[in-house]
Amino acid sequence: MSFGPSVGNVGMYIAREMLASVPEEDRPRYLRLVEEIAELKYQLGVEVARQLPRLLAEHDTDLVQTYLDQVKSVAASGWKSSVEVAKQLPDLYDAPDPAMATAYVDIVTEATAGPAEADEDTKLLASELEDLEREIREMEPKIQRAQEIKSHLAAKDRRDETRRKHAVDLAAALPSVLARLRPKYRPVFLMEINRVAAADSEAALEAADTLLDLLNGERLSAEGAEEWVRRGLDVLERNKEVGRGYFRLGSKYALDVVEELHEGLALKDVARVLKLYATALCGRDVAIRSTLETYAIEAFGSDHVVLPPDMRYFEDDDTNFTAYKVATAHGAGRIEFGTYDFRIDEIPDLVGGLEARYGGSL
Amino acid sequence: MAVDTQRVEDFKLDKEPYYLPVGNEVELFEAAYNAHLPVMLKGPTGCGKTRFVEHMSWRLSRTLVTVACHEDLTASDLVGKYTLRGDETVWQDGPLTIAVKSGGIAYLDEVVEARKDTTVVIHPLTDDRRILPLEKKGEIVQAPDDFQLVISYNPGYQSVLKDLKHSTKQRFVALDFDYPSAELEEEIVRNEAGVDAETAARLVKIAEKVRNLRQHGLEEGVSTRLLVYAGQLIGKDIDPVAACQATICKPITDDQDMQRSIVEIVATQF
C-alpha cells in the first residue's frame, strides 16, 4: 500500500482522496486495518479500504471491529462472497433492525460454505489430490530417466540388430576373401580382421576387402597392415561412420596412411621412365602394367611389360629401380624379338613357313 | 690474339670439309648446280645438311654465303638497304645480293624461320630468270651461271603457322637427309670426334635407341652432331656417362623422366 512518502508501502495502493476522507488521527489505524485485510485477499482489501473511511467517520470503534470480524468470517468460507459482503455491510448497519446485518452475514456464510459433511469430503479429496500431485512431482525426474533409459536401450537394440546383420554379411563374405588371400598373409589378416570385427562388424566387412587388396597387392607388409588397422581403430573409436570410411579406403587419411606405410619403390612412381626405357630399347611403343592389372592386359595387346606394383627386394630405391630396370629390359627383349608374337591360330602358316625355309615336312 | 676475317663474298673453303656421302646426294647436287637449279635440303637437325653444303662449296670451288634465317629477317636484310654513312645515304648490299654478285653459293639455313615476304624475294632467283630485283634501288641483278641458291629446312619443326608455301617448295630440287646408317654414323663419329671404333659404335647404339623415343615425347632424336660432341668430350677424358648426359640427355629434352630413361639407355652401353 502506498500513499506518498509519509504513508509508506503497505502492500497495496490506496488512492490519495480515499485516505483524505479518513480523519487524520485514524489514518495509521486505517492503513493497518486495510493491510491486515489485504493480506487475506487483495481484492477484499481494496473493498474494505473503500468502506472503512465511512465507518471510521462515525467514531464507533466497536462497529469497525464488528465489520472487520464479519468480513473475515465470510472470507473464511469464500473470498468472493466476502468482497460483496464488505461492500453491502455498511449499508445494513444503517438499517433500523441491527440484527439484519448479522442475519445477512450468517446467510451468506452458510451459502458460501455449504453443508458441513461436504466440506469435510472436499478437504479430504483436496488433501489426497495434493498428496498425489506431490508424488507425481517427485516422480517426474524418474519418469524422464526411464524415458532416457528406454531410448538408450532401443538404440542399442537397433545397433545390435545392425551389428548382427553385418556379422551375417561378414560370415558370408569372409570365406571367399580368405580363399583369394595369399597364404603367407593369412595369420596377420585373420588377427587384424578379428580386431576390427570386435569393434564394429560393418567396418570389419570393409576392412576384409581392403586388407585383401593391400596385402595381395603387396602394398602393405604384415607389419604395415597391423599399423594400418591400429590407426583405423582409433578413427573408428572417435566416429563409427568415419572409421568405416577409413577401412574402405574412402578417406584421404586412409590413403595417406597406406602411402606412409608402403615399403619399397612404387611402380607408379617410375612407370613412365620404365616405359620410355623399354620403348627406346625395343623400338616399339611399350606399356608398363602392374600385376594388379592383369585382368585387363589382353585388351592392351602384346606390347606391354608386366611388373609388380612395388619393388621391395632391396633396402634402397636405387637398387629397387635397377631390379625394375632388369625386369623391364627382359620384357622389352621379349617384345623386340617376338616372344609374344606366336598365336595358336597361326600354326598352319608357321608350319608352312618352316617347311619352306628348312625343306621337307615337319 | 689477332683474328683473321674475310668478307663474305670472299669466303671460300680451302680445306676439304669432312663429309661422308650417304647416298647419291653429291651427284644430284652437282647435276643441279650444272643445270642452274636451286636445291632444297630437308632433314632433321644435326644430320649434316650444312656440312654437305660446305663440302659441295669446296668441291665446286665456289664461295659460300650462309644466312641463318630467323623470324625477324626481312627482305631488306636479305637483299640490301640504304643506310646512313657519315653525311651520305649509301646502298648496302645484303648477303643474298653479295652472293649473287659474287657468283657463289647462297645458303639460306632454316629458311622457313624467315618472314613470308622474305621467302617470296627469292622466287625470281629460282626459276629460269635467275634474277634478283632490288626494288628500293631500282635495279635487277642477273645471277651469273656459277651462282646457286640452296635452302634448308627441317620438316619436323613445321606447323600450320610455319611451313614453306608450295609456290616456294616447288621451285627447288629437294634432297632428303636423315641420320646415316649405323655403320656410316660410326665412321662419321670416329672421324669427327677422334674416338676409337668401339666408343663410336656405343655412341651410335645409344643414338639408335634414343631415336626410338621420337613420337613418345621427343621431338627429334639425337643428332649425329651431338654424338660427335659426346665423342669429343670422351676424347678429352670426360667420363662417358657424364659426356653423354651433357651432350645427349640434356640438350634434347627438359623432361625429367625422359632424361632419366636416356641415362639408363646410356648406362646399357657404358
XYZ file of C-alpha atoms in Angstrom:
632
model
C 0.000 0.000 0.000
C 1.394 3.357 -0.870
C 0.313 6.852 -0.154
C 3.117 9.129 -0.799
C 6.263 9.355 1.291
C 4.510 9.668 4.648
C 2.416 6.531 4.304
C 4.971 4.030 3.054
C 4.424 0.780 1.232
C 1.973 -1.471 2.982
C 1.337 -3.929 0.146
C -1.462 -2.273 -1.822
C -2.330 1.073 -3.411
C -4.799 3.409 -1.694
C -5.956 6.459 -3.567
C -4.998 9.772 -2.048
C -8.589 11.040 -1.930
C -9.661 7.851 -0.169
C -7.162 8.391 2.628
C -8.032 12.076 2.716
C -11.568 11.149 3.711
C -10.281 9.389 6.872
C -9.821 11.614 9.949
C -6.167 12.330 10.313
C -5.833 10.706 13.726
C -7.396 7.499 12.382
C -5.215 7.169 9.303
C -2.499 4.966 10.813
C -5.142 2.644 12.171
C -6.952 2.724 8.816
C -3.846 1.718 6.961
C -3.026 -1.068 9.459
C -6.575 -2.465 9.196
C -6.614 -2.352 5.401
C -3.241 -4.041 5.295
C -4.454 -6.767 7.629
C -7.484 -7.475 5.437
C -5.474 -7.192 2.222
C -3.225 -9.974 3.476
C -6.240 -12.287 3.336
C -7.084 -11.270 -0.209
C -6.029 -8.276 -2.207
C -9.460 -7.617 -3.727
C -11.043 -7.803 -0.290
C -8.520 -5.242 0.969
C -9.476 -2.881 -1.841
C -13.159 -3.081 -0.928
C -12.536 -2.688 2.790
C -10.288 0.319 2.040
C -13.220 1.889 0.244
C -15.762 1.245 3.007
C -13.690 1.841 6.120
C -13.466 5.649 5.872
C -17.251 5.783 6.168
C -17.285 3.648 9.317
C -14.297 5.413 10.849
C -16.064 8.722 10.354
C -18.682 7.548 12.804
C -16.014 7.120 15.529
C -17.583 3.847 16.599
C -14.727 1.538 17.354
C -16.966 -1.470 18.057
C -18.758 -1.048 14.775
C -15.481 -1.020 12.882
C -14.325 -4.130 14.697
C -17.673 -5.864 14.067
C -17.374 -5.006 10.361
C -13.936 -6.430 10.123
C -14.832 -9.595 12.028
C -17.882 -10.252 9.861
C -15.948 -9.675 6.652
C -13.239 -12.056 7.877
C -15.755 -14.708 8.858
C -17.314 -14.671 5.389
C -13.839 -14.639 3.817
C -13.046 -17.856 5.658
C -15.768 -19.544 3.570
C -15.052 -17.783 0.271
C -13.267 -14.571 -0.585
C -15.537 -13.547 -3.432
C -18.572 -13.580 -1.122
C -16.641 -11.600 1.463
C -15.886 -8.842 -1.081
C -19.597 -8.455 -1.736
C -20.353 -8.577 1.983
C -17.680 -5.916 2.642
C -19.404 -3.732 0.111
C -23.016 -4.202 1.344
C -22.482 -4.476 5.086
C -22.020 -0.717 5.931
C -25.480 -0.027 4.452
C -27.071 -2.775 6.551
C -25.570 -1.235 9.694
C -27.756 1.770 8.994
C -30.920 -0.424 8.916
C -33.492 0.034 11.721
C -33.006 -3.555 12.840
C -29.360 -4.125 13.878
C -29.951 -7.902 13.651
C -30.339 -7.680 9.909
C -26.630 -7.272 9.359
C -25.819 -10.284 11.462
C -28.504 -12.393 9.743
C -27.203 -11.274 6.353
C -23.694 -12.341 7.211
C -24.891 -15.713 8.501
C -26.918 -16.415 5.360
C -24.061 -15.523 3.042
C -21.582 -17.533 5.136
C -23.834 -20.592 5.081
C -24.489 -20.189 1.389
C -20.784 -19.938 0.685
C -19.601 -22.758 2.942
C -22.338 -25.289 2.073
C -23.105 -28.435 4.099
C -20.570 -29.397 6.771
C -20.232 -33.030 5.581
C -19.473 -31.999 2.011
C -16.829 -29.624 3.210
C -15.094 -32.428 5.079
C -15.173 -34.622 1.979
C -13.750 -31.823 -0.075
C -10.928 -31.351 2.360
C -10.138 -34.999 2.245
C -10.202 -35.066 -1.510
C -8.135 -31.916 -1.695
C -5.627 -33.405 0.652
C -5.461 -36.592 -1.327
C -5.105 -34.631 -4.553
C -2.336 -32.639 -3.014
C -0.553 -35.803 -1.956
C -0.955 -37.297 -5.385
C 0.305 -34.195 -7.102
C 3.289 -34.111 -4.841
C 4.015 -37.721 -5.605
C 3.677 -37.022 -9.316
C 6.079 -34.113 -8.995
C 8.508 -36.352 -7.179
C 8.145 -38.990 -9.894
C 8.846 -36.670 -12.821
C 12.665 -36.987 -12.783
C 12.273 -40.751 -12.531
C 9.885 -40.810 -15.493
C 12.312 -38.712 -17.505
C 15.177 -41.002 -16.599
C 13.080 -44.028 -17.517
C 12.440 -42.483 -20.955
C 16.121 -41.888 -21.413
C 16.969 -45.438 -20.499
C 14.251 -46.717 -22.788
C 15.623 -44.663 -25.737
C 19.147 -45.757 -24.979
C 18.190 -49.418 -24.856
C 16.171 -49.089 -28.057
C 19.136 -47.533 -29.834
C 21.365 -50.271 -28.518
C 18.882 -52.835 -29.758
C 18.949 -51.259 -33.188
C 22.733 -51.204 -33.167
C 22.850 -54.794 -32.065
C 20.452 -55.701 -34.817
C 22.581 -53.873 -37.400
C 25.677 -55.427 -35.971
C 24.198 -58.898 -36.219
C 23.105 -58.189 -39.785
C 26.632 -57.111 -40.784
C 28.062 -60.065 -38.900
C 25.958 -62.294 -41.128
C 27.266 -60.456 -44.204
C 30.801 -60.844 -42.901
C 30.241 -64.531 -42.289
C 29.097 -64.927 -45.887
C 31.906 -62.862 -47.430
C 34.893 -63.965 -45.394
C 35.428 -67.457 -46.885
C 35.795 -66.145 -50.449
C 38.090 -63.382 -49.246
C 40.228 -65.914 -47.415
C 40.332 -68.097 -50.498
C 41.785 -65.212 -52.504
C 44.266 -64.201 -49.818
C 47.863 -65.243 -50.258
C 48.625 -67.920 -47.658
C 51.574 -66.047 -46.181
C 49.265 -63.203 -45.167
C 46.560 -65.317 -43.541
C 47.776 -65.031 -39.936
C 48.022 -61.260 -39.945
C 44.810 -60.892 -41.928
C 42.795 -63.048 -39.533
C 44.199 -61.343 -36.479
C 43.546 -57.845 -37.778
C 40.054 -58.562 -39.069
C 39.258 -60.109 -35.706
C 40.271 -56.858 -34.017
C 38.120 -54.786 -36.312
C 35.173 -57.200 -36.003
C 35.273 -56.866 -32.232
C 34.930 -53.131 -32.622
C 32.433 -52.924 -35.476
C 31.133 -55.659 -37.755
C 30.360 -53.302 -40.622
C 33.876 -51.875 -40.502
C 35.227 -55.433 -40.427
C 33.373 -56.168 -43.650
C 35.016 -53.142 -45.299
C 38.414 -53.926 -43.787
C 38.324 -57.522 -45.064
C 38.006 -56.419 -48.688
C 40.513 -53.611 -48.400
C 43.123 -55.551 -46.499
C 42.868 -58.366 -49.023
C 43.835 -55.974 -51.825
C 46.503 -54.227 -49.804
C 48.214 -57.450 -48.781
C 47.798 -59.362 -52.032
C 48.894 -56.299 -53.947
C 51.984 -56.058 -51.747
C 51.063 -52.510 -50.897
C 51.395 -53.286 -47.209
C 53.597 -55.704 -45.337
C 52.254 -57.688 -42.388
C 53.633 -55.056 -40.036
C 52.187 -52.308 -42.168
C 48.778 -53.991 -42.063
C 48.867 -54.084 -38.264
C 49.668 -50.400 -38.103
C 47.066 -49.520 -40.725
C 44.368 -51.340 -38.732
C 45.507 -49.812 -35.459
C 45.127 -46.308 -36.831
C 41.780 -47.212 -38.342
C 40.526 -48.437 -34.986
C 41.491 -45.096 -33.472
C 39.367 -43.370 -36.070
C 36.539 -45.842 -35.570
C 36.525 -45.188 -31.835
C 36.022 -41.485 -32.425
C 33.396 -41.818 -35.137
C 31.877 -45.019 -36.482
C 30.957 -43.694 -39.898
C 34.328 -42.064 -40.497
C 36.029 -45.220 -39.257
C 34.092 -47.362 -41.721
C 35.096 -44.948 -44.475
C 38.720 -45.394 -43.427
C 38.507 -49.161 -43.730
C 37.058 -48.934 -47.221
C 39.925 -46.544 -48.159
C 37.315 -43.878 -48.631
C 39.215 -41.126 -46.925
C 42.352 -39.212 -47.769
C 43.729 -40.072 -44.364
C 43.357 -43.796 -45.034
C 45.193 -43.446 -48.361
C 47.883 -41.316 -46.758
C 48.453 -43.952 -44.111
C 48.782 -46.635 -46.784
C 51.234 -44.419 -48.633
C 53.185 -43.783 -45.452
C 53.354 -47.449 -44.524
C 54.117 -48.569 -48.033
C 57.579 -50.070 -48.363
C 59.842 -50.299 -51.389
C 59.687 -48.458 -54.697
C 56.222 -47.964 -56.147
C 55.807 -48.833 -59.812
C 53.593 -45.833 -60.401
C 56.496 -43.566 -59.439
C 58.813 -44.953 -62.110
C 56.391 -46.375 -64.658
C 56.927 -43.590 -67.205
C 60.712 -43.822 -67.024
C 60.484 -47.588 -67.479
C 58.047 -47.187 -70.354
C 60.431 -44.824 -72.158
C 63.330 -47.108 -71.360
C 61.554 -50.143 -72.792
C 60.313 -48.193 -75.814
C 63.836 -46.995 -76.534
C 65.272 -50.489 -76.145
C 62.880 -52.350 -78.394
C 61.746 -49.582 -80.719
C 58.041 -50.228 -80.130
C 55.500 -48.444 -78.038
C 55.583 -50.360 -74.793
C 53.067 -50.106 -71.950
C 54.054 -50.806 -68.383
C 51.380 -52.704 -66.471
C 51.163 -53.696 -62.861
C 50.467 -57.285 -61.922
C 47.333 -55.868 -60.302
C 46.085 -55.045 -63.788
C 46.487 -58.498 -65.270
C 42.725 -58.742 -65.739
C 42.972 -56.056 -68.420
C 46.206 -56.988 -70.123
C 44.676 -58.799 -73.067
C 42.976 -55.587 -74.051
C 46.321 -53.863 -74.371
C 47.856 -56.230 -76.884
C 51.222 -57.821 -76.509
C 53.396 -54.707 -76.257
C 53.377 -54.462 -72.520
C 55.703 -55.323 -69.702
C 54.070 -56.594 -66.557
C 55.778 -55.623 -63.322
C 54.927 -55.835 -59.617
C 53.196 -52.760 -58.163
C 56.203 -52.165 -55.969
C 59.725 -53.428 -55.689
C 60.973 -54.124 -52.202
C 63.712 -56.695 -52.639
C 66.339 -54.201 -51.609
C 66.731 -51.582 -48.944
C 67.248 -48.584 -51.180
C 65.197 -47.213 -54.044
C 68.114 -47.085 -56.470
C 68.693 -50.805 -56.268
C 64.974 -51.483 -56.407
C 64.861 -49.335 -59.535
C 67.683 -51.402 -61.010
C 65.595 -54.504 -60.314
C 62.683 -52.904 -62.152
C 65.021 -51.962 -64.972
C 66.311 -55.526 -65.333
C 62.754 -56.850 -65.443
C 61.789 -54.178 -67.964
C 64.785 -54.935 -70.171
C 63.786 -58.613 -70.194
C 60.255 -57.664 -71.122
C 61.461 -55.304 -73.838
C 63.700 -58.050 -75.209
C 60.771 -60.432 -75.469
C 58.750 -57.787 -77.284
C 61.616 -56.864 -79.619
C 62.357 -60.437 -80.594
C 58.765 -61.560 -80.873
C 58.345 -63.947 -77.938
C 54.706 -62.964 -77.646
C 54.002 -62.858 -81.362
C 53.113 -66.551 -81.528
C 49.398 -67.274 -81.847
C 47.721 -70.677 -81.908
C 45.661 -69.812 -84.957
C 48.823 -69.023 -86.906
C 50.235 -72.569 -86.586
C 49.306 -73.634 -90.143
C 51.125 -70.660 -91.658
C 54.028 -71.173 -89.300
C 54.414 -74.807 -90.266
C 54.232 -73.877 -93.923
C 56.851 -71.213 -93.437
C 59.194 -73.554 -91.596
C 58.802 -76.233 -94.254
C 59.564 -73.708 -96.939
C 62.569 -72.450 -95.030
C 64.109 -75.758 -93.970
C 62.674 -78.136 -96.579
C 60.829 -81.413 -96.009
C 57.811 -81.851 -93.868
C 57.574 -81.235 -90.112
C 95.437 -12.682 -80.358
C 94.774 -11.496 -83.876
C 91.784 -12.921 -85.668
C 91.691 -13.367 -89.427
C 88.468 -12.231 -91.026
C 87.162 -12.413 -94.570
C 84.457 -10.573 -96.443
C 81.503 -12.832 -97.111
C 81.937 -12.627 -100.841
C 85.486 -13.887 -100.478
C 84.649 -16.780 -98.162
C 85.939 -19.868 -99.851
C 86.918 -23.113 -98.157
C 90.483 -24.072 -98.823
C 90.382 -27.328 -96.886
C 88.027 -30.174 -97.669
C 85.290 -30.399 -95.040
C 84.795 -33.984 -93.921
C 81.648 -35.376 -95.408
C 80.697 -38.990 -95.890
C 78.052 -39.376 -98.595
C 75.049 -41.366 -97.508
C 73.576 -41.848 -100.974
C 73.719 -40.080 -104.289
C 73.327 -36.602 -102.854
C 76.683 -35.409 -104.156
C 75.881 -36.407 -107.716
C 72.417 -34.896 -107.522
C 73.746 -31.633 -106.173
C 76.410 -31.403 -108.858
C 73.851 -32.095 -111.547
C 71.527 -29.420 -110.147
C 74.389 -26.956 -109.995
C 75.335 -27.598 -113.569
C 71.700 -27.231 -114.622
C 71.376 -23.958 -112.657
C 68.659 -25.430 -110.436
C 68.140 -24.326 -106.853
C 68.387 -27.014 -104.198
C 66.397 -27.583 -101.040
C 67.900 -29.742 -98.275
C 65.377 -31.348 -95.991
C 66.226 -33.199 -92.829
C 66.387 -33.206 -89.056
C 68.754 -31.009 -87.170
C 72.348 -32.137 -86.919
C 72.175 -34.682 -89.719
C 74.801 -32.963 -91.898
C 72.942 -30.541 -94.164
C 75.242 -27.591 -93.535
C 78.308 -29.755 -93.672
C 77.095 -31.085 -97.026
C 76.734 -27.572 -98.431
C 80.207 -26.687 -97.194
C 81.537 -29.837 -98.750
C 79.876 -29.035 -102.076
C 81.130 -25.462 -101.911
C 84.658 -26.790 -101.569
C 84.073 -29.462 -104.180
C 82.766 -26.908 -106.730
C 85.320 -24.258 -105.728
C 82.595 -21.714 -105.103
C 82.344 -19.085 -102.400
C 79.738 -19.797 -99.753
C 77.477 -17.177 -98.201
C 75.406 -18.625 -95.367
C 72.433 -16.792 -93.922
C 70.916 -18.176 -90.731
C 67.283 -17.218 -91.138
C 65.199 -16.066 -88.218
C 61.731 -14.677 -87.662
C 62.871 -11.052 -87.797
C 64.741 -11.458 -91.066
C 63.208 -9.053 -93.603
C 63.555 -8.902 -97.360
C 65.737 -5.781 -96.932
C 68.034 -7.667 -94.571
C 68.477 -10.217 -97.310
C 68.817 -8.122 -100.487
C 70.110 -4.810 -99.115
C 69.040 -1.353 -97.965
C 70.020 2.286 -97.904
C 71.973 3.204 -94.805
C 73.434 6.435 -93.457
C 77.187 6.593 -93.639
C 78.540 9.935 -92.498
C 76.601 12.611 -94.413
C 75.655 10.259 -97.179
C 72.914 7.777 -97.801
C 74.523 4.749 -99.373
C 73.206 1.454 -100.598
C 74.395 -1.600 -98.686
C 74.028 -4.962 -100.428
C 72.506 -7.705 -98.353
C 74.115 -11.155 -98.123
C 71.931 -12.616 -100.858
C 72.850 -9.838 -103.266
C 76.505 -10.267 -102.375
C 76.256 -13.976 -103.041
C 74.507 -13.422 -106.359
C 77.027 -10.836 -107.488
C 79.987 -12.951 -106.414
C 78.620 -15.963 -108.254
C 78.925 -18.364 -105.349
C 76.563 -20.471 -103.360
C 73.945 -18.665 -101.233
C 72.793 -20.935 -98.426
C 69.658 -19.847 -96.554
C 69.652 -22.053 -93.474
C 66.242 -22.810 -91.889
C 64.562 -20.577 -94.454
C 61.134 -21.333 -93.034
C 62.009 -19.288 -89.971
C 62.199 -16.110 -92.080
C 59.184 -13.884 -92.711
C 56.885 -14.840 -95.566
C 57.776 -11.749 -97.624
C 61.417 -12.761 -97.398
C 60.841 -16.128 -98.996
C 58.976 -14.508 -101.878
C 62.034 -12.374 -102.676
C 63.966 -15.440 -103.710
C 61.383 -16.632 -106.223
C 62.846 -14.765 -109.270
C 66.203 -16.334 -108.472
C 64.812 -19.840 -108.535
C 63.268 -20.044 -111.969
C 64.758 -19.626 -115.397
C 65.014 -15.840 -114.977
C 67.671 -16.184 -112.261
C 67.377 -12.530 -111.346
C 67.301 -10.641 -108.072
C 65.223 -7.421 -108.209
C 66.450 -4.704 -105.891
C 63.199 -2.755 -105.710
C 64.390 0.044 -103.459
C 67.369 0.673 -105.637
C 65.504 0.163 -108.900
C 67.952 -2.451 -110.100
C 67.848 -6.014 -111.228
C 70.825 -8.241 -110.608
C 71.249 -11.073 -113.073
C 72.723 -14.126 -111.405
C 75.822 -15.487 -113.144
C 75.943 -19.112 -114.237
C 78.046 -20.189 -111.292
C 75.559 -18.878 -108.722
C 73.408 -21.372 -106.892
C 70.719 -20.893 -104.288
C 70.436 -23.544 -101.582
C 67.905 -23.547 -98.799
C 67.403 -25.930 -95.918
C 64.583 -26.657 -93.615
C 63.569 -29.198 -91.048
C 60.173 -30.743 -91.822
C 59.893 -31.922 -88.203
C 59.563 -28.365 -86.986
C 56.832 -27.274 -89.302
C 53.342 -26.385 -88.294
C 50.346 -24.680 -89.856
C 51.885 -21.343 -88.995
C 55.386 -22.195 -90.082
C 55.753 -24.020 -93.335
C 57.103 -23.250 -96.728
C 54.468 -22.257 -99.239
C 54.003 -24.695 -102.072
C 54.846 -21.923 -104.529
C 58.255 -21.843 -102.867
C 58.718 -25.567 -102.332
C 58.033 -26.394 -105.958
C 60.898 -24.286 -107.201
C 63.627 -26.478 -105.742
C 65.295 -29.781 -106.303
C 64.799 -31.467 -102.944
C 67.391 -33.661 -101.297
C 66.249 -35.603 -98.263
C 68.653 -36.034 -95.421
C 68.299 -38.263 -92.407
C 70.566 -39.746 -89.810
C 73.023 -42.019 -91.566
C 73.006 -45.774 -91.158
C 74.722 -47.114 -88.057
C 77.776 -48.167 -89.997
C 78.226 -44.779 -91.641
C 77.388 -42.898 -88.471
C 80.051 -44.857 -86.594
C 82.574 -43.867 -89.204
C 81.485 -40.229 -89.031
C 81.701 -40.141 -85.246
C 85.042 -41.870 -85.268
C 86.449 -39.445 -87.826
C 84.933 -36.273 -86.453
C 85.368 -36.948 -82.754
C 88.603 -38.890 -82.968
C 87.346 -41.738 -80.796
C 88.041 -45.407 -81.258
C 85.682 -47.639 -83.200
C 84.238 -49.265 -80.075
C 83.303 -45.950 -78.475
C 81.841 -44.723 -81.741
C 79.790 -47.926 -82.031
C 78.464 -47.490 -78.495
C 77.517 -43.886 -79.113
C 75.693 -44.829 -82.284
C 73.897 -47.643 -80.479
C 72.726 -45.136 -77.836
C 71.521 -42.814 -80.600
C 69.645 -45.654 -82.247
C 67.812 -46.455 -79.022
C 67.089 -42.840 -78.136
C 65.750 -42.195 -81.631
C 63.125 -44.836 -80.847
C 61.649 -42.281 -78.456
C 60.612 -39.936 -81.245
C 56.830 -39.650 -81.110
C 56.985 -40.651 -77.450
C 57.827 -37.246 -76.070
C 60.979 -36.455 -78.012
C 60.571 -34.016 -80.878
C 63.754 -35.215 -82.504
C 66.262 -37.931 -81.845
C 69.910 -37.459 -81.077
C 71.694 -35.786 -83.969
C 74.944 -37.030 -85.386
C 76.393 -33.693 -84.365
C 75.604 -34.413 -80.694
C 77.216 -37.833 -80.993
C 80.328 -36.113 -82.303
C 80.197 -33.717 -79.348
C 79.902 -36.654 -76.963
C 82.845 -38.362 -78.644
C 84.889 -35.172 -78.419
C 84.241 -34.881 -74.675
C 85.078 -38.539 -74.176
C 88.268 -37.878 -76.123
C 89.035 -35.214 -73.523
C 88.869 -37.859 -70.783
C 85.391 -36.977 -69.620
C 83.531 -39.936 -68.135
C 81.417 -41.370 -70.995
C 78.176 -41.316 -68.985
C 78.756 -37.698 -67.938
C 79.713 -36.794 -71.516
C 76.528 -38.382 -72.844
C 74.425 -36.673 -70.191
C 75.846 -33.302 -71.194
C 75.601 -33.804 -74.932
C 72.743 -36.249 -75.453
C 70.319 -36.182 -72.497
C 70.137 -32.563 -71.554
C 70.162 -30.798 -74.942
C 67.313 -32.807 -76.444
C 64.752 -32.723 -73.640
C 63.791 -30.960 -70.443
C 61.507 -33.793 -69.402
C 62.997 -35.301 -66.249
C 61.564 -38.762 -66.866
C 62.811 -38.687 -70.424
C 66.267 -37.619 -69.294
C 66.384 -40.401 -66.736
C 65.340 -43.016 -69.255
C 68.028 -41.793 -71.653
C 70.613 -42.005 -68.886
C 69.544 -45.601 -68.370
C 69.975 -46.232 -72.083
C 73.457 -44.706 -71.895
C 74.169 -46.936 -68.909
C 73.497 -50.003 -71.039
C 76.469 -49.044 -73.225
C 78.954 -47.503 -70.806
